[in-house]
PDB file of N, CA and C in Angstrom:
ATOM      1  N   LEU M   1       0.825  -1.192   0.000  1.00 71.00           N
ATOM      2  CA  LEU M   1       0.000   0.000   0.000  1.00 71.00           C
ATOM      3  C   LEU M   1       0.872   1.261   0.000  1.00 71.00           C
ATOM      4  N   ALA M   2       1.918   1.269   0.830  1.00 69.00           N
ATOM      5  CA  ALA M   2       2.765   2.461   0.925  1.00 69.00           C
ATOM      6  C   ALA M   2       3.454   2.758  -0.404  1.00 69.00           C
ATOM      7  N   LYS M   3       3.955   1.718  -1.054  1.00 71.00           N
ATOM      8  CA  LYS M   3       4.659   1.919  -2.321  1.00 71.00           C
ATOM      9  C   LYS M   3       3.731   2.489  -3.389  1.00 71.00           C
ATOM     10  N   ARG M   4       2.510   1.970  -3.449  1.00 75.00           N
ATOM     11  CA  ARG M   4       1.553   2.481  -4.443  1.00 75.00           C
ATOM     12  C   ARG M   4       1.161   3.926  -4.166  1.00 75.00           C
ATOM     13  N   LEU M   5       0.988   4.265  -2.893  1.00 73.00           N
ATOM     14  CA  LEU M   5       0.624   5.646  -2.559  1.00 73.00           C
ATOM     15  C   LEU M   5       1.759   6.618  -2.868  1.00 73.00           C
ATOM     16  N   VAL M   6       2.995   6.229  -2.552  1.00 74.00           N
ATOM     17  CA  VAL M   6       4.145   7.098  -2.839  1.00 74.00           C
ATOM     18  C   VAL M   6       4.282   7.304  -4.340  1.00 74.00           C
ATOM     19  N   GLN M   7       4.132   6.242  -5.113  1.00 74.00           N
ATOM     20  CA  GLN M   7       4.228   6.367  -6.569  1.00 74.00           C
ATOM     21  C   GLN M   7       3.099   7.214  -7.140  1.00 74.00           C
ATOM     22  N   MET M   8       1.907   7.077  -6.556  1.00 77.00           N
ATOM     23  CA  MET M   8       0.751   7.821  -7.053  1.00 77.00           C
ATOM     24  C   MET M   8       0.940   9.331  -6.875  1.00 77.00           C
ATOM     25  N   TRP M   9       1.589   9.743  -5.760  1.00 73.00           N
ATOM     26  CA  TRP M   9       1.740  11.166  -5.478  1.00 73.00           C
ATOM     27  C   TRP M   9       3.036  11.757  -6.017  1.00 73.00           C
ATOM     28  N   GLY M  10       3.809  10.989  -6.740  1.00 74.00           N
ATOM     29  CA  GLY M  10       4.959  11.524  -7.456  1.00 74.00           C
ATOM     30  C   GLY M  10       6.158  11.880  -6.594  1.00 74.00           C
ATOM     31  N   LYS M  11       6.818  12.977  -6.978  1.00 71.00           N
ATOM     32  CA  LYS M  11       8.106  13.359  -6.389  1.00 71.00           C
ATOM     33  C   LYS M  11       8.042  13.558  -4.876  1.00 71.00           C
ATOM     34  N   ASP M  12       7.041  14.242  -4.395  1.00 74.00           N
ATOM     35  CA  ASP M  12       6.897  14.487  -2.958  1.00 74.00           C
ATOM     36  C   ASP M  12       5.956  13.484  -2.309  1.00 74.00           C
ATOM     37  N   GLY M  13       5.871  12.292  -2.863  1.00 76.00           N
ATOM     38  CA  GLY M  13       4.923  11.302  -2.393  1.00 76.00           C
ATOM     39  C   GLY M  13       5.094  10.906  -0.944  1.00 76.00           C
ATOM     40  N   LYS M  14       6.337  10.767  -0.493  1.00 80.00           N
ATOM     41  CA  LYS M  14       6.573  10.350   0.894  1.00 80.00           C
ATOM     42  C   LYS M  14       6.023  11.369   1.877  1.00 80.00           C
ATOM     43  N   THR M  15       6.232  12.621   1.575  1.00 82.00           N
ATOM     44  CA  THR M  15       5.735  13.681   2.458  1.00 82.00           C
ATOM     45  C   THR M  15       4.210  13.674   2.507  1.00 82.00           C
ATOM     46  N   PHE M  16       3.574  13.538   1.354  1.00 83.00           N
ATOM     47  CA  PHE M  16       2.117  13.523   1.305  1.00 83.00           C
ATOM     48  C   PHE M  16       1.543  12.291   1.997  1.00 83.00           C
ATOM     49  N   VAL M  17       2.222  11.146   1.857  1.00 83.00           N
ATOM     50  CA  VAL M  17       1.747   9.925   2.510  1.00 83.00           C
ATOM     51  C   VAL M  17       1.791  10.101   4.024  1.00 83.00           C
ATOM     52  N   ILE M  18       2.874  10.646   4.545  1.00 85.00           N
ATOM     53  CA  ILE M  18       2.992  10.852   5.990  1.00 85.00           C
ATOM     54  C   ILE M  18       1.941  11.855   6.476  1.00 85.00           C
ATOM     55  N   MET M  19       1.743  12.932   5.727  1.00 87.00           N
ATOM     56  CA  MET M  19       0.728  13.916   6.126  1.00 87.00           C
ATOM     57  C   MET M  19      -0.676  13.311   6.092  1.00 87.00           C
ATOM     58  N   ALA M  20      -0.975  12.537   5.060  1.00 87.00           N
ATOM     59  CA  ALA M  20      -2.296  11.915   4.965  1.00 87.00           C
ATOM     60  C   ALA M  20      -2.503  10.902   6.090  1.00 87.00           C
ATOM     61  N   CYS M  21      -1.470  10.148   6.415  1.00 87.00           N
ATOM     62  CA  CYS M  21      -1.574   9.170   7.512  1.00 87.00           C
ATOM     63  C   CYS M  21      -1.798   9.877   8.848  1.00 87.00           C
ATOM     64  N   CYS M  22      -1.126  10.984   9.065  1.00 90.00           N
ATOM     65  CA  CYS M  22      -1.343  11.744  10.305  1.00 90.00           C
ATOM     66  C   CYS M  22      -2.770  12.275  10.375  1.00 90.00           C
ATOM     67  N   ALA M  23      -3.298  12.731   9.249  1.00 93.00           N
ATOM     68  CA  ALA M  23      -4.673  13.227   9.220  1.00 93.00           C
ATOM     69  C   ALA M  23      -5.664  12.093   9.501  1.00 93.00           C
ATOM     70  N   VAL M  24      -5.423  10.919   8.918  1.00 92.00           N
ATOM     71  CA  VAL M  24      -6.296   9.768   9.170  1.00 92.00           C
ATOM     72  C   VAL M  24      -6.211   9.355  10.636  1.00 92.00           C
ATOM     73  N   LEU M  25      -5.012   9.367  11.202  1.00 91.00           N
ATOM     74  CA  LEU M  25      -4.860   9.009  12.618  1.00 91.00           C
ATOM     75  C   LEU M  25      -5.613   9.980  13.520  1.00 91.00           C
ATOM     76  N   GLY M  26      -5.473  11.258  13.263  1.00 92.00           N
ATOM     77  CA  GLY M  26      -6.159  12.249  14.082  1.00 92.00           C
ATOM     78  C   GLY M  26      -7.669  12.158  13.972  1.00 92.00           C
ATOM     79  N   ALA M  27      -8.159  12.093  12.751  1.00 94.00           N
ATOM     80  CA  ALA M  27      -9.606  12.004  12.546  1.00 94.00           C
ATOM     81  C   ALA M  27     -10.152  10.677  13.067  1.00 94.00           C
ATOM     82  N   GLY M  28      -9.419   9.613  12.838  1.00 92.00           N
ATOM     83  CA  GLY M  28      -9.871   8.304  13.289  1.00 92.00           C
ATOM     84  C   GLY M  28      -9.965   8.196  14.799  1.00 92.00           C
ATOM     85  N   ARG M  29      -8.989   8.728  15.485  1.00 89.00           N
ATOM     86  CA  ARG M  29      -9.043   8.678  16.944  1.00 89.00           C
ATOM     87  C   ARG M  29     -10.189   9.522  17.486  1.00 89.00           C
ATOM     88  N   TYR M  30     -10.416  10.653  16.888  1.00 91.00           N
ATOM     89  CA  TYR M  30     -11.522  11.507  17.320  1.00 91.00           C
ATOM     90  C   TYR M  30     -12.855  10.777  17.133  1.00 91.00           C
ATOM     91  N   ILE M  31     -13.023  10.210  15.953  1.00 93.00           N
ATOM     92  CA  ILE M  31     -14.277   9.507  15.659  1.00 93.00           C
ATOM     93  C   ILE M  31     -14.452   8.301  16.574  1.00 93.00           C
ATOM     94  N   ALA M  32     -13.396   7.517  16.752  1.00 89.00           N
ATOM     95  CA  ALA M  32     -13.499   6.299  17.554  1.00 89.00           C
ATOM     96  C   ALA M  32     -13.818   6.594  19.011  1.00 89.00           C
ATOM     97  N   TYR M  33     -13.291   7.669  19.548  1.00 89.00           N
ATOM     98  CA  TYR M  33     -13.498   7.953  20.960  1.00 89.00           C
ATOM     99  C   TYR M  33     -14.809   8.678  21.257  1.00 89.00           C
ATOM    100  N   TYR M  34     -15.410   9.274  20.243  1.00 92.00           N
ATOM    101  CA  TYR M  34     -16.647  10.011  20.484  1.00 92.00           C
ATOM    102  C   TYR M  34     -17.883   9.355  19.889  1.00 92.00           C
ATOM    103  N   THR M  35     -17.752   8.141  19.410  1.00 92.00           N
ATOM    104  CA  THR M  35     -18.933   7.437  18.899  1.00 92.00           C
ATOM    105  C   THR M  35     -19.347   6.353  19.887  1.00 92.00           C
ATOM    106  N   GLU M  36     -20.579   5.953  19.794  1.00 91.00           N
ATOM    107  CA  GLU M  36     -21.082   4.900  20.669  1.00 91.00           C
ATOM    108  C   GLU M  36     -21.367   3.614  19.897  1.00 91.00           C
ATOM    109  N   SER M  37     -21.142   3.629  18.597  1.00 92.00           N
ATOM    110  CA  SER M  37     -21.409   2.468  17.762  1.00 92.00           C
ATOM    111  C   SER M  37     -20.156   1.595  17.661  1.00 92.00           C
ATOM    112  N   LEU M  38     -20.280   0.348  18.032  1.00 93.00           N
ATOM    113  CA  LEU M  38     -19.155  -0.569  17.980  1.00 93.00           C
ATOM    114  C   LEU M  38     -18.695  -0.819  16.552  1.00 93.00           C
ATOM    115  N   ILE M  39     -19.632  -0.829  15.618  1.00 94.00           N
ATOM    116  CA  ILE M  39     -19.282  -1.039  14.207  1.00 94.00           C
ATOM    117  C   ILE M  39     -18.447   0.129  13.687  1.00 94.00           C
ATOM    118  N   VAL M  40     -18.826   1.337  14.053  1.00 93.00           N
ATOM    119  CA  VAL M  40     -18.062   2.518  13.632  1.00 93.00           C
ATOM    120  C   VAL M  40     -16.665   2.498  14.257  1.00 93.00           C
ATOM    121  N   ILE M  41     -16.579   2.073  15.498  1.00 93.00           N
ATOM    122  CA  ILE M  41     -15.268   1.997  16.161  1.00 93.00           C
ATOM    123  C   ILE M  41     -14.359   1.012  15.421  1.00 93.00           C
ATOM    124  N   TYR M  42     -14.871  -0.178  15.112  1.00 93.00           N
ATOM    125  CA  TYR M  42     -14.056  -1.161  14.397  1.00 93.00           C
ATOM    126  C   TYR M  42     -13.679  -0.674  13.007  1.00 93.00           C
ATOM    127  N   ALA M  43     -14.607  -0.054  12.300  1.00 93.00           N
ATOM    128  CA  ALA M  43     -14.306   0.478  10.974  1.00 93.00           C
ATOM    129  C   ALA M  43     -13.252   1.577  11.049  1.00 93.00           C
ATOM    130  N   THR M  44     -13.349   2.411  12.079  1.00 94.00           N
ATOM    131  CA  THR M  44     -12.375   3.488  12.248  1.00 94.00           C
ATOM    132  C   THR M  44     -10.988   2.925  12.566  1.00 94.00           C
ATOM    133  N   PHE M  45     -10.939   1.926  13.426  1.00 93.00           N
ATOM    134  CA  PHE M  45      -9.647   1.328  13.753  1.00 93.00           C
ATOM    135  C   PHE M  45      -9.035   0.601  12.569  1.00 93.00           C
ATOM    136  N   LEU M  46      -9.844   0.137  11.628  1.00 93.00           N
ATOM    137  CA  LEU M  46      -9.319  -0.430  10.396  1.00 93.00           C
ATOM    138  C   LEU M  46      -8.470   0.610   9.655  1.00 93.00           C
ATOM    139  N   PHE M  47      -8.997   1.834   9.555  1.00 93.00           N
ATOM    140  CA  PHE M  47      -8.256   2.904   8.887  1.00 93.00           C
ATOM    141  C   PHE M  47      -7.041   3.342   9.713  1.00 93.00           C
ATOM    142  N   ILE M  48      -7.192   3.398  11.021  1.00 93.00           N
ATOM    143  CA  ILE M  48      -6.086   3.798  11.887  1.00 93.00           C
ATOM    144  C   ILE M  48      -4.926   2.813  11.752  1.00 93.00           C
ATOM    145  N   ILE M  49      -5.219   1.521  11.787  1.00 92.00           N
ATOM    146  CA  ILE M  49      -4.172   0.507  11.696  1.00 92.00           C
ATOM    147  C   ILE M  49      -3.491   0.551  10.337  1.00 92.00           C
ATOM    148  N   ASN M  50      -4.252   0.733   9.265  1.00 90.00           N
ATOM    149  CA  ASN M  50      -3.652   0.855   7.937  1.00 90.00           C
ATOM    150  C   ASN M  50      -2.777   2.097   7.826  1.00 90.00           C
ATOM    151  N   ALA M  51      -3.223   3.201   8.404  1.00 91.00           N
ATOM    152  CA  ALA M  51      -2.430   4.434   8.365  1.00 91.00           C
ATOM    153  C   ALA M  51      -1.129   4.264   9.143  1.00 91.00           C
ATOM    154  N   LEU M  52      -1.195   3.615  10.303  1.00 88.00           N
ATOM    155  CA  LEU M  52       0.021   3.382  11.078  1.00 88.00           C
ATOM    156  C   LEU M  52       1.010   2.500  10.326  1.00 88.00           C
ATOM    157  N   GLY M  53       0.515   1.433   9.731  1.00 88.00           N
ATOM    158  CA  GLY M  53       1.389   0.536   8.973  1.00 88.00           C
ATOM    159  C   GLY M  53       2.026   1.218   7.780  1.00 88.00           C
ATOM    160  N   THR M  54       1.245   2.005   7.078  1.00 87.00           N
ATOM    161  CA  THR M  54       1.763   2.727   5.914  1.00 87.00           C
ATOM    162  C   THR M  54       2.804   3.752   6.331  1.00 87.00           C
ATOM    163  N   MET M  55       2.515   4.511   7.375  1.00 86.00           N
ATOM    164  CA  MET M  55       3.454   5.533   7.840  1.00 86.00           C
ATOM    165  C   MET M  55       4.747   4.897   8.348  1.00 86.00           C
ATOM    166  N   ASN M  56       4.645   3.806   9.084  1.00 83.00           N
ATOM    167  CA  ASN M  56       5.850   3.134   9.578  1.00 83.00           C
ATOM    168  C   ASN M  56       6.708   2.599   8.443  1.00 83.00           C
ATOM    169  N   THR M  57       6.073   2.121   7.380  1.00 84.00           N
ATOM    170  CA  THR M  57       6.823   1.632   6.224  1.00 84.00           C
ATOM    171  C   THR M  57       7.612   2.753   5.571  1.00 84.00           C
ATOM    172  N   VAL M  58       6.983   3.892   5.359  1.00 84.00           N
ATOM    173  CA  VAL M  58       7.656   5.021   4.714  1.00 84.00           C
ATOM    174  C   VAL M  58       8.786   5.552   5.600  1.00 84.00           C
ATOM    175  N   ILE M  59       8.535   5.698   6.881  1.00 81.00           N
ATOM    176  CA  ILE M  59       9.554   6.223   7.791  1.00 81.00           C
ATOM    177  C   ILE M  59      10.735   5.260   7.903  1.00 81.00           C
ATOM    178  N   THR M  60      10.463   3.964   7.982  1.00 80.00           N
ATOM    179  CA  THR M  60      11.537   2.973   8.067  1.00 80.00           C
ATOM    180  C   THR M  60      12.374   2.970   6.799  1.00 80.00           C
ATOM    181  N   ALA M  61      11.739   3.061   5.645  1.00 78.00           N
ATOM    182  CA  ALA M  61      12.477   3.090   4.373  1.00 78.00           C
ATOM    183  C   ALA M  61      13.363   4.324   4.291  1.00 78.00           C
ATOM    184  N   ASP M  62      12.862   5.469   4.696  1.00 77.00           N
ATOM    185  CA  ASP M  62      13.674   6.684   4.668  1.00 77.00           C
ATOM    186  C   ASP M  62      14.807   6.634   5.679  1.00 77.00           C
ATOM    187  N   THR M  63      14.537   6.089   6.844  1.00 76.00           N
ATOM    188  CA  THR M  63      15.565   5.998   7.873  1.00 76.00           C
ATOM    189  C   THR M  63      16.679   5.066   7.428  1.00 76.00           C
ATOM    190  N   GLY M  64      16.313   3.964   6.796  1.00 74.00           N
ATOM    191  CA  GLY M  64      17.314   3.026   6.311  1.00 74.00           C
ATOM    192  C   GLY M  64      18.182   3.609   5.214  1.00 74.00           C
ATOM    193  N   ALA M  65      17.709   4.624   4.527  1.00 77.00           N
ATOM    194  CA  ALA M  65      18.464   5.236   3.433  1.00 77.00           C
ATOM    195  C   ALA M  65      19.501   6.248   3.919  1.00 77.00           C
ATOM    196  N   ILE M  66      19.443   6.675   5.188  1.00 78.00           N
ATOM    197  CA  ILE M  66      20.384   7.707   5.637  1.00 78.00           C
ATOM    198  C   ILE M  66      21.674   7.137   6.213  1.00 78.00           C
ATOM    199  N   ALA M  67      21.744   5.821   6.401  1.00 77.00           N
ATOM    200  CA  ALA M  67      22.948   5.205   6.966  1.00 77.00           C
ATOM    201  C   ALA M  67      23.538   4.220   5.948  1.00 77.00           C
ATOM    202  N   PRO M  68      24.865   4.033   5.985  1.00 79.00           N
ATOM    203  CA  PRO M  68      25.467   3.007   5.123  1.00 79.00           C
ATOM    204  C   PRO M  68      24.925   1.619   5.490  1.00 79.00           C
ATOM    205  N   SER M  69      24.971   0.703   4.554  1.00 78.00           N
ATOM    206  CA  SER M  69      24.356  -0.607   4.759  1.00 78.00           C
ATOM    207  C   SER M  69      24.950  -1.372   5.940  1.00 78.00           C
ATOM    208  N   ASN M  70      26.223  -1.146   6.259  1.00 82.00           N
ATOM    209  CA  ASN M  70      26.822  -1.871   7.384  1.00 82.00           C
ATOM    210  C   ASN M  70      26.498  -1.224   8.735  1.00 82.00           C
ATOM    211  N   GLU M  71      25.826  -0.069   8.750  1.00 81.00           N
ATOM    212  CA  GLU M  71      25.476   0.608   9.994  1.00 81.00           C
ATOM    213  C   GLU M  71      23.971   0.732  10.223  1.00 81.00           C
ATOM    214  N   VAL M  72      23.164   0.161   9.340  1.00 79.00           N
ATOM    215  CA  VAL M  72      21.716   0.283   9.457  1.00 79.00           C
ATOM    216  C   VAL M  72      21.214  -0.384  10.740  1.00 79.00           C
ATOM    217  N   GLY M  73      21.769  -1.542  11.088  1.00 82.00           N
ATOM    218  CA  GLY M  73      21.346  -2.238  12.309  1.00 82.00           C
ATOM    219  C   GLY M  73      21.584  -1.400  13.551  1.00 82.00           C
ATOM    220  N   GLY M  74      22.752  -0.756  13.634  1.00 84.00           N
ATOM    221  CA  GLY M  74      23.043   0.111  14.776  1.00 84.00           C
ATOM    222  C   GLY M  74      22.120   1.317  14.825  1.00 84.00           C
ATOM    223  N   LEU M  75      21.818   1.883  13.657  1.00 81.00           N
ATOM    224  CA  LEU M  75      20.913   3.034  13.602  1.00 81.00           C
ATOM    225  C   LEU M  75      19.520   2.653  14.097  1.00 81.00           C
ATOM    226  N   PHE M  76      19.012   1.508  13.634  1.00 80.00           N
ATOM    227  CA  PHE M  76      17.687   1.083  14.093  1.00 80.00           C
ATOM    228  C   PHE M  76      17.704   0.730  15.575  1.00 80.00           C
ATOM    229  N   GLY M  77      18.825   0.211  16.075  1.00 84.00           N
ATOM    230  CA  GLY M  77      18.943  -0.062  17.507  1.00 84.00           C
ATOM    231  C   GLY M  77      18.842   1.205  18.333  1.00 84.00           C
ATOM    232  N   ILE M  78      19.518   2.255  17.882  1.00 84.00           N
ATOM    233  CA  ILE M  78      19.457   3.542  18.584  1.00 84.00           C
ATOM    234  C   ILE M  78      18.047   4.123  18.519  1.00 84.00           C
ATOM    235  N   LEU M  79      17.412   4.023  17.364  1.00 79.00           N
ATOM    236  CA  LEU M  79      16.045   4.545  17.226  1.00 79.00           C
ATOM    237  C   LEU M  79      15.066   3.780  18.110  1.00 79.00           C
ATOM    238  N   GLU M  80      15.195   2.458  18.169  1.00 81.00           N
ATOM    239  CA  GLU M  80      14.305   1.667  19.021  1.00 81.00           C
ATOM    240  C   GLU M  80      14.541   1.975  20.498  1.00 81.00           C
ATOM    241  N   ALA M  81      15.808   2.162  20.880  1.00 85.00           N
ATOM    242  CA  ALA M  81      16.105   2.490  22.272  1.00 85.00           C
ATOM    243  C   ALA M  81      15.521   3.849  22.653  1.00 85.00           C
ATOM    244  N   SER M  82      15.625   4.828  21.752  1.00 80.00           N
ATOM    245  CA  SER M  82      15.066   6.147  22.057  1.00 80.00           C
ATOM    246  C   SER M  82      13.544   6.100  22.107  1.00 80.00           C
ATOM    247  N   GLN M  83      12.945   5.278  21.259  1.00 75.00           N
ATOM    248  CA  GLN M  83      11.488   5.131  21.290  1.00 75.00           C
ATOM    249  C   GLN M  83      11.046   4.471  22.596  1.00 75.00           C
ATOM    250  N   SER M  84      11.785   3.480  23.046  1.00 80.00           N
ATOM    251  CA  SER M  84      11.456   2.809  24.295  1.00 80.00           C
ATOM    252  C   SER M  84      11.621   3.759  25.487  1.00 80.00           C
ATOM    253  N   ALA M  85      12.683   4.547  25.456  1.00 78.00           N
ATOM    254  CA  ALA M  85      12.913   5.514  26.531  1.00 78.00           C
ATOM    255  C   ALA M  85      11.789   6.554  26.575  1.00 78.00           C
ATOM    256  N   ALA M  86      11.349   6.990  25.405  1.00 74.00           N
ATOM    257  CA  ALA M  86      10.246   7.959  25.356  1.00 74.00           C
ATOM    258  C   ALA M  86       8.954   7.338  25.873  1.00 74.00           C
ATOM    259  N   GLY M  87       8.765   6.065  25.607  1.00 70.00           N
ATOM    260  CA  GLY M  87       7.570   5.376  26.082  1.00 70.00           C
ATOM    261  C   GLY M  87       7.574   5.193  27.589  1.00 70.00           C
ATOM    262  N   MET M  88       8.756   5.038  28.189  1.00 71.00           N
ATOM    263  CA  MET M  88       8.834   4.901  29.636  1.00 71.00           C
ATOM    264  C   MET M  88       8.473   6.208  30.339  1.00 71.00           C
ATOM    265  N   GLY M  89       8.863   7.319  29.747  1.00 67.00           N
ATOM    266  CA  GLY M  89       8.528   8.618  30.308  1.00 67.00           C
ATOM    267  C   GLY M  89       7.048   8.911  30.198  1.00 67.00           C
ATOM    268  N   GLY M  90       6.472   8.458  29.108  1.00 61.00           N
ATOM    269  CA  GLY M  90       5.037   8.630  28.915  1.00 61.00           C
ATOM    270  C   GLY M  90       4.645  10.084  28.719  1.00 61.00           C
ATOM    271  N   PRO M  91       3.399  10.369  28.914  1.00 61.00           N
ATOM    272  CA  PRO M  91       2.885  11.714  28.640  1.00 61.00           C
ATOM    273  C   PRO M  91       3.005  12.662  29.845  1.00 61.00           C
ATOM    274  N   PHE M  92       4.023  12.466  30.641  1.00 60.00           N
ATOM    275  CA  PHE M  92       4.179  13.356  31.800  1.00 60.00           C
ATOM    276  C   PHE M  92       4.653  14.722  31.348  1.00 60.00           C
ATOM    277  N   PRO M  93       4.151  15.792  31.975  1.00 54.00           N
ATOM    278  CA  PRO M  93       4.558  17.149  31.565  1.00 54.00           C
ATOM    279  C   PRO M  93       5.972  17.473  31.979  1.00 54.00           C
TER     280      PRO M  93
END
């Protein structure tokens, strides 16, 4: 899905895909949390999960392109460690 969307939007496709995924995530979460219909919640989460998967694919592909092939594993290790550290802190002010 990510590859087709990037190709469809041309030169700046990656940027548009990430922006569209963020918009779907924001709208989907709003709809899912303020509706009382279980069917609407499941349908909304279908779009949310697809948007997350698509966005992660594009971000991972771009991240892998900024490091030499023999250092990609270390780069992803650092990124995963920073993501885990951010998750431990949570949404505290």
